[in-house]
Coordinates of C-alpha atoms in Angstrom, one line a residue:
X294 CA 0.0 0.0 0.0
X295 CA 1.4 3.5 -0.8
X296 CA 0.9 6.2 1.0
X297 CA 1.8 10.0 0.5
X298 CA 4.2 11.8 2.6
X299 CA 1.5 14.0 4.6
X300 CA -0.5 10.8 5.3
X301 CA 2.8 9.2 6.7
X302 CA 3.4 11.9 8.8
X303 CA -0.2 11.8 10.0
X304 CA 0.0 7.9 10.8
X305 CA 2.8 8.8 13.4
X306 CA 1.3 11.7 15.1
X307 CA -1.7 9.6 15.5
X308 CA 0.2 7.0 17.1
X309 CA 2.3 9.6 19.0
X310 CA -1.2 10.9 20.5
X311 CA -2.4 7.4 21.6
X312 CA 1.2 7.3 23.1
X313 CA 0.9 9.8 25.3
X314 CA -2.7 9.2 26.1
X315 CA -2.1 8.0 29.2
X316 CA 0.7 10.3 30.1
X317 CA 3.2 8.1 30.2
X318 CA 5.8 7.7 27.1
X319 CA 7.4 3.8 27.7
X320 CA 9.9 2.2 25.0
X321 CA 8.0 0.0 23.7
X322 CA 5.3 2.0 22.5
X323 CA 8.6 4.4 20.8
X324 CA 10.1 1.2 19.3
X325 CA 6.6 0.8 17.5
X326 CA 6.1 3.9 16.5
X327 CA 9.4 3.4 14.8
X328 CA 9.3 0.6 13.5
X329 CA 5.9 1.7 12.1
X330 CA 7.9 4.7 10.5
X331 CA 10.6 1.9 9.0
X332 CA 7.3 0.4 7.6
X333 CA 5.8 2.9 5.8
X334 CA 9.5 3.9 4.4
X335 CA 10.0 7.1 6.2
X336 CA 13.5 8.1 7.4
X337 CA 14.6 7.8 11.1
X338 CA 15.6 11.0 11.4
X339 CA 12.3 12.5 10.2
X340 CA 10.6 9.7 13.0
X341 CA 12.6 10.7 15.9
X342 CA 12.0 14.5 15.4
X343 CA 7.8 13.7 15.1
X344 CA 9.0 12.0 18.5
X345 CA 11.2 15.2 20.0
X346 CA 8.1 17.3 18.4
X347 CA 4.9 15.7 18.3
X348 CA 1.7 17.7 17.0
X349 CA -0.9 16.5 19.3
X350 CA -3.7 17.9 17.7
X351 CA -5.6 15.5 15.2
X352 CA -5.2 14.0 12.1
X353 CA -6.7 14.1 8.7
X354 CA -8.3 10.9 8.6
X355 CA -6.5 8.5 5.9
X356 CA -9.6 8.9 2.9
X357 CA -9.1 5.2 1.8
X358 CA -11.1 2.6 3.6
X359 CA -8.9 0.0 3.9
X360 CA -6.5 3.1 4.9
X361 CA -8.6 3.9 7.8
X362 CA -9.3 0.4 8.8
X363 CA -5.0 -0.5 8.8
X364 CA -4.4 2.4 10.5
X365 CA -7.2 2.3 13.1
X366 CA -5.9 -1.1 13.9
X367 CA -2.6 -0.4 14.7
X368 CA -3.8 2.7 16.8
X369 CA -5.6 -0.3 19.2
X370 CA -2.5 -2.2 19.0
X371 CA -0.5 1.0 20.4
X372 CA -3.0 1.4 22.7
X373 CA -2.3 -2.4 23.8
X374 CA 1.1 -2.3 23.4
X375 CA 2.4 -2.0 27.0
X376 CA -0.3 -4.5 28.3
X377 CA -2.8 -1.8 30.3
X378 CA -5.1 0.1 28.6
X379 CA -5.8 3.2 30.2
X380 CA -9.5 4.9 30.0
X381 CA -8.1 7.9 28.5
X382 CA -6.7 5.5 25.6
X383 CA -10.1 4.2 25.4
X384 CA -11.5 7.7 25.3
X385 CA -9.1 8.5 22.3
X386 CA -9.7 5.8 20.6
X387 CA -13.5 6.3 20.5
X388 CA -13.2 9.4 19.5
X389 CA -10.9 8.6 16.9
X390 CA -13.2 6.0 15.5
X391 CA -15.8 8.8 15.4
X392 CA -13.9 10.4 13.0
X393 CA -12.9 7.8 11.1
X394 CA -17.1 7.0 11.0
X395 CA -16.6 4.1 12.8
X396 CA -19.2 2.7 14.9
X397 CA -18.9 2.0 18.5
X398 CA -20.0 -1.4 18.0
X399 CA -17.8 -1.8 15.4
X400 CA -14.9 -0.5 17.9
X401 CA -16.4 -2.8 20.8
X402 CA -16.1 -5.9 18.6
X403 CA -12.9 -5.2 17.2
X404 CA -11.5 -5.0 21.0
X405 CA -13.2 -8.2 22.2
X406 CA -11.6 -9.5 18.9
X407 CA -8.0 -8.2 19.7
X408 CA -8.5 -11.0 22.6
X409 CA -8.6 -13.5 20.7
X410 CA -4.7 -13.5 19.4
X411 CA -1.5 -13.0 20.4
X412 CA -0.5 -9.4 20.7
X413 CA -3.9 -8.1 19.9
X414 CA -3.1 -8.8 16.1
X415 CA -6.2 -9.6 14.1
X416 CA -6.0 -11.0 11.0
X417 CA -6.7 -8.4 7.8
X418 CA -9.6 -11.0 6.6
X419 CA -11.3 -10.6 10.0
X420 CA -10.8 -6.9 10.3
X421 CA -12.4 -6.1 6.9
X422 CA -15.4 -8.5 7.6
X423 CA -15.8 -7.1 11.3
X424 CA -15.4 -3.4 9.4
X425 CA -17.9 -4.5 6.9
X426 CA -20.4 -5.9 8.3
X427 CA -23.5 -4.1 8.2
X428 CA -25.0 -3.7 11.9
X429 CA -21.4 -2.4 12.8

């Protein structure tokens, strides 16, 4: 999937924001956010200083479906990532889905699903059926 510049940069902020949700920055939620960054091909330069200098206002939602749905899933695993999930996180991430135009339901079944497997990391089959199904 290719994605442009601005909606790189956007992807990390977001992350960046459901980072420091709960107020408390740990290294493994910075080692994903990187290696996030190495995944979408940006530099590590240009990661670390959205790190040192993070825009926590929102993001322009990505305008591609499957976009939104990718990127909304890793947002839930940051918000997984260091085992506790905080309600602010939760808070964010409702909101977020708001924006996104993604149900609550849809967002309440996708958690109960992240229990499921290891790491919270549902399968892209199952999170495009969940995210298209038509009560959600």
């Amino acid at each position: 999937m290719t994605y442009s510049t601005t909606e790189k940069t956007d992807i990390l902020n977001e992350l960046i924001v459901m980072a420091h949700a709960d107020h408390h920055l740990k290294l493994v939620e910075i080692e994903f956010i990187k290696a996030v960054g190495k995944r979408l091909g940006m530099e590590a330069t240009d990661v670390d200083q959205l790190l040192d200098n993070p825009d926590l206002k929102p993001s322009r939602p990505p305008k591609e479906f499957t976009k939104r749905i990718i990127h909304f899933h890793r947002l839930m695993l940051m918000m997984h990532i260091d085992g506790m999930v905080d309600d602010s996180e939760l808070q964010l991430l409702h909101e977020i889905a708001l924006r996104y135009g993604i149900r609550r339901l849809t967002v309440l079944t996708l958690l109960d699903m992240m229990k499921k497997y290891p790491h919270g990391e549902i399968p892209p089959s199952e999170l495009l059926a969940i995210h298209s199904q038509p009560n959600n």
